[in-house]
Short mmCIF file of C-alpha atoms in Angstrom, two decimals:
data_model
loop_
_atom_site.label_atom_id
_atom_site.label_comp_id
_atom_site.label_asym_id
_atom_site.label_seq_id
_atom_site.Cartn_x
_atom_site.Cartn_y
_atom_site.Cartn_z
CA MET A 1 0.00 0.00 0.00
CA LYS A 2 2.94 2.37 0.54
CA PRO A 3 3.42 3.14 -3.19
CA PHE A 4 -0.29 3.98 -3.52
CA ILE A 5 -0.22 6.24 -0.47
CA ALA A 6 2.92 7.98 -1.74
CA ALA A 7 1.40 8.48 -5.20
CA TYR A 8 -1.77 9.92 -3.69
CA CYS A 9 0.16 12.31 -1.46
CA LEU A 10 2.20 13.50 -4.45
CA CYS A 11 -0.93 14.09 -6.55
CA LEU A 12 -2.62 15.79 -3.59
CA LEU A 13 0.22 18.25 -3.06
CA ALA A 14 0.56 18.96 -6.79
CA ALA A 15 -3.17 19.62 -7.28
CA THR A 16 -3.54 21.70 -4.10
CA PHE A 17 -0.60 24.04 -4.56
CA PHE A 18 -0.70 24.36 -8.34
CA PRO A 19 -1.80 28.04 -8.09
CA LEU A 20 1.56 28.84 -6.47
CA PHE A 21 3.26 28.02 -9.77
CA GLN A 22 0.74 30.13 -11.72
CA PHE A 23 0.50 33.27 -9.58
CA GLY A 24 3.47 33.10 -7.22
CA VAL A 25 3.42 33.66 -3.46
CA VAL A 26 0.97 36.56 -3.16
CA PRO A 27 -2.03 36.99 -0.82
CA VAL A 28 -4.59 36.28 -3.54
CA THR A 29 -2.93 32.92 -4.21
CA TRP A 30 -3.68 31.68 -0.70
CA HIS A 31 -7.28 32.84 -1.08
CA ILE A 32 -7.54 30.80 -4.30
CA ILE A 33 -6.01 27.75 -2.63
CA LEU A 34 -8.30 27.92 0.41
CA HIS A 35 -11.62 28.75 -1.24
CA LEU A 36 -11.28 27.28 -4.74
CA GLN A 37 -8.47 24.75 -5.03
CA LEU A 38 -8.89 22.94 -1.71
CA PRO A 39 -12.62 22.17 -2.18
CA LEU A 40 -11.76 21.04 -5.71
CA VAL A 41 -9.03 18.69 -4.44
CA ILE A 42 -11.24 17.24 -1.70
CA THR A 43 -14.04 16.69 -4.22
CA ALA A 44 -11.71 14.92 -6.65
CA SER A 45 -10.23 12.70 -3.93
CA LEU A 46 -13.54 11.61 -2.43
CA VAL A 47 -15.35 11.16 -5.74
CA GLY A 48 -12.55 9.06 -7.22
CA ALA A 49 -12.25 6.95 -4.06
CA SER A 50 -16.02 6.44 -3.85
CA LEU A 51 -16.47 5.34 -7.46
CA ALA A 52 -13.45 3.02 -7.56
CA SER A 53 -13.85 1.34 -4.17
CA GLY A 54 -17.62 1.01 -4.64
CA ALA A 55 -17.18 -0.72 -7.99
CA ALA A 56 -14.44 -3.00 -6.59
CA ALA A 57 -16.77 -4.26 -3.85
CA LEU A 58 -19.81 -4.42 -6.11
CA GLN A 59 -18.05 -6.61 -8.68
CA ILE A 60 -17.33 -9.24 -6.01
CA VAL A 61 -20.76 -9.28 -4.39
CA LEU A 62 -22.58 -9.46 -7.74
CA LYS A 63 -20.01 -11.91 -9.18
CA ASN A 64 -19.82 -9.84 -12.34
CA PRO A 65 -16.67 -8.07 -13.57
CA LEU A 66 -18.83 -5.55 -15.45
CA ALA A 67 -20.71 -4.44 -12.35
CA ASP A 68 -20.32 -0.70 -12.05
CA PRO A 69 -22.46 1.99 -10.40
CA GLY A 70 -23.14 3.50 -13.82
CA ILE A 71 -23.89 0.22 -15.56
CA ILE A 72 -26.24 -1.21 -12.91
CA GLY A 73 -28.28 1.98 -12.72
CA ILE A 74 -27.29 3.72 -9.48
CA THR A 75 -26.38 6.91 -11.34
CA SER A 76 -29.42 6.85 -13.63
CA GLY A 77 -31.74 8.27 -10.98
CA ALA A 78 -29.27 11.06 -10.28
CA SER A 79 -29.02 11.85 -13.98
CA LEU A 80 -32.79 11.99 -14.31
CA SER A 81 -33.09 14.32 -11.30
CA ALA A 82 -30.38 16.58 -12.70
CA ALA A 83 -32.00 16.60 -16.13
CA THR A 84 -35.38 17.51 -14.68
CA LEU A 85 -33.94 20.42 -12.70
CA ILE A 86 -31.55 21.71 -15.37
CA LEU A 87 -33.87 21.36 -18.36
CA LEU A 88 -37.11 22.54 -16.79
CA VAL A 89 -35.80 25.41 -14.68
CA PRO A 90 -35.00 28.54 -16.73
CA SER A 91 -31.28 29.17 -17.16
CA GLY A 92 -31.50 32.57 -15.47
CA ALA A 93 -33.10 31.06 -12.37
CA LEU A 94 -30.76 28.08 -12.17
CA ALA A 95 -28.28 29.98 -9.98
CA TYR A 96 -30.89 30.08 -7.24
CA PHE A 97 -31.05 26.27 -7.36
CA HIS A 98 -27.29 25.80 -6.83
CA TYR A 99 -27.77 23.78 -3.66
CA TRP A 100 -30.90 22.06 -4.87
CA LEU A 101 -29.07 20.24 -7.66
CA PRO A 102 -26.82 18.11 -5.38
CA LEU A 103 -29.79 17.29 -3.14
CA ALA A 104 -31.93 16.30 -6.12
CA CYS A 105 -29.14 14.12 -7.56
CA PHE A 106 -28.57 12.35 -4.25
CA ALA A 107 -32.30 11.73 -3.80
CA GLY A 108 -32.54 10.39 -7.35
CA ALA A 109 -29.63 8.00 -6.81
CA MET A 110 -31.17 6.70 -3.58
CA LEU A 111 -34.55 6.24 -5.25
CA SER A 112 -33.10 4.29 -8.16
CA THR A 113 -31.15 2.10 -5.72
CA LEU A 114 -34.32 1.42 -3.74
CA LEU A 115 -36.17 0.42 -6.90
CA ILE A 116 -33.31 -1.86 -7.96
CA ALA A 117 -33.28 -3.54 -4.53
CA ARG A 118 -37.07 -4.03 -4.52
CA ILE A 119 -37.11 -5.57 -7.98
CA ALA A 120 -34.15 -7.84 -7.13
CA HIS A 121 -35.86 -8.92 -3.90
CA LYS A 122 -39.05 -9.85 -5.74
CA LEU A 123 -37.08 -11.89 -8.29
CA GLN A 124 -35.09 -13.59 -5.49
CA LEU A 125 -32.01 -13.72 -7.72
CA LEU A 126 -29.62 -11.16 -6.26
CA ASP A 127 -26.68 -11.43 -8.65
CA ALA A 128 -28.48 -11.33 -12.00
CA ALA A 129 -31.57 -9.44 -10.86
CA VAL A 130 -29.66 -6.40 -9.58
CA ILE A 131 -27.91 -5.96 -12.92
CA LEU A 132 -31.05 -6.59 -14.98
CA ALA A 133 -33.11 -4.23 -12.82
CA GLY A 134 -30.39 -1.60 -13.10
CA ILE A 135 -30.31 -1.89 -16.88
CA GLY A 136 -34.08 -1.55 -17.03
CA ILE A 137 -34.14 1.52 -14.78
CA SER A 138 -31.25 3.10 -16.70
CA THR A 139 -33.11 2.57 -19.97
CA VAL A 140 -36.29 4.17 -18.65
CA ALA A 141 -34.38 7.10 -17.12
CA GLY A 142 -32.43 7.61 -20.34
CA ALA A 143 -35.65 7.67 -22.35
CA ILE A 144 -37.19 10.29 -20.06
CA VAL A 145 -34.06 12.45 -20.32
CA ALA A 146 -34.21 12.16 -24.12
CA TRP A 147 -37.83 13.36 -24.10
CA LEU A 148 -36.88 16.29 -21.88
CA TYR A 149 -34.20 17.24 -24.40
CA LEU A 150 -36.88 17.77 -27.02
CA PHE A 151 -38.58 20.51 -24.99
CA SER A 152 -35.49 22.38 -23.76
CA ASP A 153 -33.58 25.38 -25.03
CA ALA A 154 -30.00 25.26 -26.29
CA GLN A 155 -28.39 26.62 -23.11
CA ALA A 156 -30.17 24.12 -20.87
CA MET A 157 -29.14 21.27 -23.17
CA ARG A 158 -25.53 22.48 -23.05
CA ASN A 159 -25.61 22.66 -19.22
CA LEU A 160 -26.99 19.14 -18.93
CA THR A 161 -24.52 17.71 -21.46
CA PHE A 162 -21.61 19.18 -19.50
CA TRP A 163 -23.04 17.82 -16.22
CA LEU A 164 -23.52 14.34 -17.71
CA MET A 165 -19.83 14.35 -18.70
CA GLY A 166 -18.74 15.21 -15.16
CA SER A 167 -17.37 18.35 -13.54
CA LEU A 168 -15.39 18.73 -10.32
CA HIS A 169 -15.98 22.48 -10.08
CA GLN A 170 -19.56 22.33 -8.79
CA ALA A 171 -18.81 21.72 -5.12
CA ASP A 172 -17.98 24.29 -2.47
CA TRP A 173 -17.45 24.07 1.29
CA TRP A 174 -21.20 24.08 2.01
CA VAL A 175 -21.91 21.21 -0.38
CA LEU A 176 -18.89 19.23 0.85
CA ALA A 177 -20.01 19.69 4.46
CA VAL A 178 -22.91 17.35 3.64
CA ALA A 179 -21.50 15.12 0.89
CA ALA A 180 -17.94 14.55 2.17
CA PRO A 181 -18.91 12.70 5.41
CA LEU A 182 -21.23 10.42 3.43
CA MET A 183 -18.53 9.52 0.91
CA LEU A 184 -15.74 9.18 3.47
CA THR A 185 -17.78 6.98 5.83
CA SER A 186 -18.93 4.71 3.01
CA VAL A 187 -15.41 4.28 1.63
CA ILE A 188 -14.04 3.41 5.09
CA VAL A 189 -16.77 0.80 5.62
CA LEU A 190 -16.07 -0.74 2.20
CA ILE A 191 -12.34 -0.91 2.90
CA LYS A 192 -13.01 -2.79 6.14
CA GLN A 193 -14.95 -5.50 4.26
CA GLY A 194 -11.85 -6.93 2.57
CA ARG A 195 -11.84 -10.29 4.39
CA PRO A 196 -15.59 -11.02 3.91
CA LEU A 197 -15.21 -10.09 0.25
CA ASN A 198 -12.39 -12.63 -0.06
CA GLN A 199 -14.61 -15.28 1.52
CA TRP A 200 -17.30 -14.39 -1.00
CA TYR A 201 -15.10 -15.80 -3.80
CA LEU A 202 -15.93 -19.32 -2.62
CA GLY A 203 -19.67 -18.79 -2.88
CA GLU A 204 -22.45 -17.74 -0.57
CA MET A 205 -22.68 -21.13 1.17
CA ALA A 206 -18.95 -21.15 1.92
CA ALA A 207 -19.13 -17.58 3.19
CA LYS A 208 -22.08 -18.50 5.39
CA SER A 209 -20.17 -21.47 6.79
CA VAL A 210 -17.42 -19.17 8.12
CA GLY A 211 -19.87 -16.83 9.82
CA VAL A 212 -20.76 -14.26 7.14
CA ASN A 213 -24.39 -13.16 7.26
CA VAL A 214 -25.02 -13.30 3.52
CA GLN A 215 -28.15 -11.15 3.33
CA ARG A 216 -26.89 -8.51 5.76
CA PHE A 217 -23.50 -8.36 4.07
CA SER A 218 -25.03 -7.97 0.59
CA ALA A 219 -27.32 -5.23 1.86
CA LEU A 220 -24.40 -3.47 3.58
CA ILE A 221 -22.32 -3.41 0.40
CA LEU A 222 -25.23 -2.21 -1.73
CA VAL A 223 -26.17 0.55 0.73
CA CYS A 224 -22.56 1.75 1.10
CA VAL A 225 -22.05 1.81 -2.66
CA ALA A 226 -25.35 3.61 -3.19
CA VAL A 227 -24.59 6.27 -0.57
CA ALA A 228 -21.00 6.79 -1.77
CA VAL A 229 -21.88 6.94 -5.45
CA GLY A 230 -25.02 9.00 -4.85
CA ALA A 231 -23.03 11.60 -2.94
CA ALA A 232 -20.25 11.50 -5.55
CA VAL A 233 -22.64 12.02 -8.45
CA SER A 234 -24.42 14.80 -6.59
CA VAL A 235 -21.22 16.89 -6.37
CA ALA A 236 -19.41 15.90 -9.58
CA GLY A 237 -22.01 14.77 -12.06
CA SER A 238 -21.69 11.56 -14.02
CA VAL A 239 -18.06 10.38 -14.08
CA ALA A 240 -17.54 7.46 -16.44
CA PHE A 241 -15.08 4.58 -16.57
CA ILE A 242 -13.38 5.07 -13.17
CA GLY A 243 -15.34 2.29 -11.47
CA LEU A 244 -14.99 -0.12 -14.35
CA MET A 245 -11.32 0.55 -15.12
CA VAL A 246 -9.51 0.92 -11.80
CA PRO A 247 -10.42 -2.40 -10.05
CA HIS A 248 -9.71 -4.37 -13.22
CA LEU A 249 -6.29 -2.82 -13.69
CA LEU A 250 -5.36 -3.44 -10.06
CA ARG A 251 -6.53 -7.06 -10.13
CA LEU A 252 -4.49 -7.66 -13.27
CA LYS A 253 -1.37 -6.38 -11.51
CA LEU A 254 -1.91 -7.22 -7.81
CA GLY A 255 -4.11 -10.30 -7.73
CA HIS A 256 -7.50 -10.69 -6.06
CA ASP A 257 -6.99 -10.04 -2.36
CA ASN A 258 -9.68 -7.47 -1.58
CA ARG A 259 -7.90 -6.39 1.61
CA LEU A 260 -5.46 -4.76 -0.82
CA ILE A 261 -7.65 -4.17 -3.89
CA VAL A 262 -10.40 -2.10 -2.26
CA PRO A 263 -8.13 0.47 -0.51
CA ALA A 264 -5.78 0.51 -3.53
CA SER A 265 -8.78 1.18 -5.76
CA ALA A 266 -9.82 4.09 -3.54
CA LEU A 267 -6.35 5.65 -3.69
CA THR A 268 -5.95 5.04 -7.43
CA GLY A 269 -9.35 6.53 -8.23
CA ALA A 270 -8.50 9.58 -6.13
CA CYS A 271 -5.14 9.96 -7.92
CA LEU A 272 -6.75 9.78 -11.35
CA LEU A 273 -9.19 12.57 -10.61
CA LEU A 274 -6.44 14.66 -9.00
CA LEU A 275 -4.51 14.32 -12.25
CA VAL A 276 -7.61 15.62 -14.05
CA VAL A 277 -7.53 18.62 -11.69
CA CYS A 278 -3.89 19.26 -12.58
CA LEU A 279 -4.62 18.93 -16.30
CA ASN A 280 -7.49 21.42 -16.09
CA SER A 281 -5.25 23.79 -14.14
CA LEU A 282 -2.81 23.78 -17.06
CA LEU A 283 -5.60 24.75 -19.46
CA THR A 284 -6.52 28.40 -18.91
CA THR A 285 -9.11 28.75 -21.69
CA THR A 286 -11.44 25.79 -21.11
CA LEU A 287 -12.39 23.08 -18.61
CA LEU A 288 -12.27 19.52 -19.85
CA PRO A 289 -15.17 17.30 -18.73
CA VAL A 290 -13.97 14.59 -16.36
CA SER A 291 -15.43 11.66 -18.30
CA LEU A 292 -13.73 12.89 -21.49
CA VAL A 293 -10.32 12.71 -19.81
CA THR A 294 -10.85 9.44 -17.92
CA ALA A 295 -12.20 7.61 -20.97
CA SER A 296 -9.56 9.02 -23.33
CA LEU A 297 -6.64 8.11 -21.06
CA GLY A 298 -8.02 5.02 -19.34
CA GLY A 299 -9.55 3.21 -22.29
CA PRO A 300 -6.35 2.61 -24.30
CA ILE A 301 -4.41 1.68 -21.15
CA PHE A 302 -7.13 -0.73 -20.12
CA LEU A 303 -7.20 -2.45 -23.52
CA TYR A 304 -3.40 -2.64 -23.67
CA LEU A 305 -3.14 -4.36 -20.29
CA LEU A 306 -5.96 -6.77 -21.14
CA VAL A 307 -4.11 -7.85 -24.29
CA LYS A 308 -0.62 -8.04 -22.75
CA GLN A 309 -1.37 -9.34 -19.29
CA THR A 310 -1.50 -13.07 -18.71
CA ARG A 311 -4.29 -14.41 -16.55
CA PRO A 312 -3.56 -13.43 -12.93
CA ARG A 313 -3.25 -16.00 -10.21
CA LEU A 314 -5.84 -16.11 -7.45
CA ARG A 315 -4.13 -14.95 -4.28
CA VAL A 316 -6.57 -15.08 -1.43
CA SER A 317 -5.72 -15.91 2.14
#
């Protein structure tokens, strides 16, 4: 874990104090660092950690390497809530709803998670039903958003498109005061589930035989992922590919011990979004959407490692 911690600390320092290299040591620089850069860095760290660690745990519990908060529908409710608020509220009045948008996104994510859980419970097939229910809810939410597009003006459509591609510049200290404890607590709980997640590899019956309460553990993971991802989406919009890419890359290189993979995923996800912060700081004329950067950089790396890497050995103790 030491290399991951060192890499995160390096990215954290670089992203936080980048204004010093732009403006020098003047009083306004410290104001920028405290009120603009520091909330941005905290947002990037917590959002990246939430998405990556949540996906790492979710892939084990659902026994599906494609399980991801975006793919199974957790973010679809948040996207629908954001679309409703952004597209239906006039652009001039949207500033007055600055704090309503994160609340609406979080509520939408929780509602979609509740619907997914209810449908999966009725089907009594947790692994497949969660993914199928998530795909169904995502499809319905996407269709509603598409209909809303038809009745919106150009500026509202542009605002929603930028939100759907992710932005780390929406959060401030007031928003983080609510969202940060939710994300941090959920990530810590997920990290502590490394040993039960390892026992889950052998199947639910084997996990039950060593004392794991299968239903309670599944519910705990789903709730933690929903809270972490819901809070992350509420402050940063829809960030693609982090949850799907990071755990896979780490398992290809480090094996399958979740006592290492889950915390390493959290640190790696945080580092990736901090690098996005640094890249946007270098660009003075425009802000790159987060999903554009993560998909453009992560996709080729992911495909390269899949082609070159031999099948990893299962290392679980």
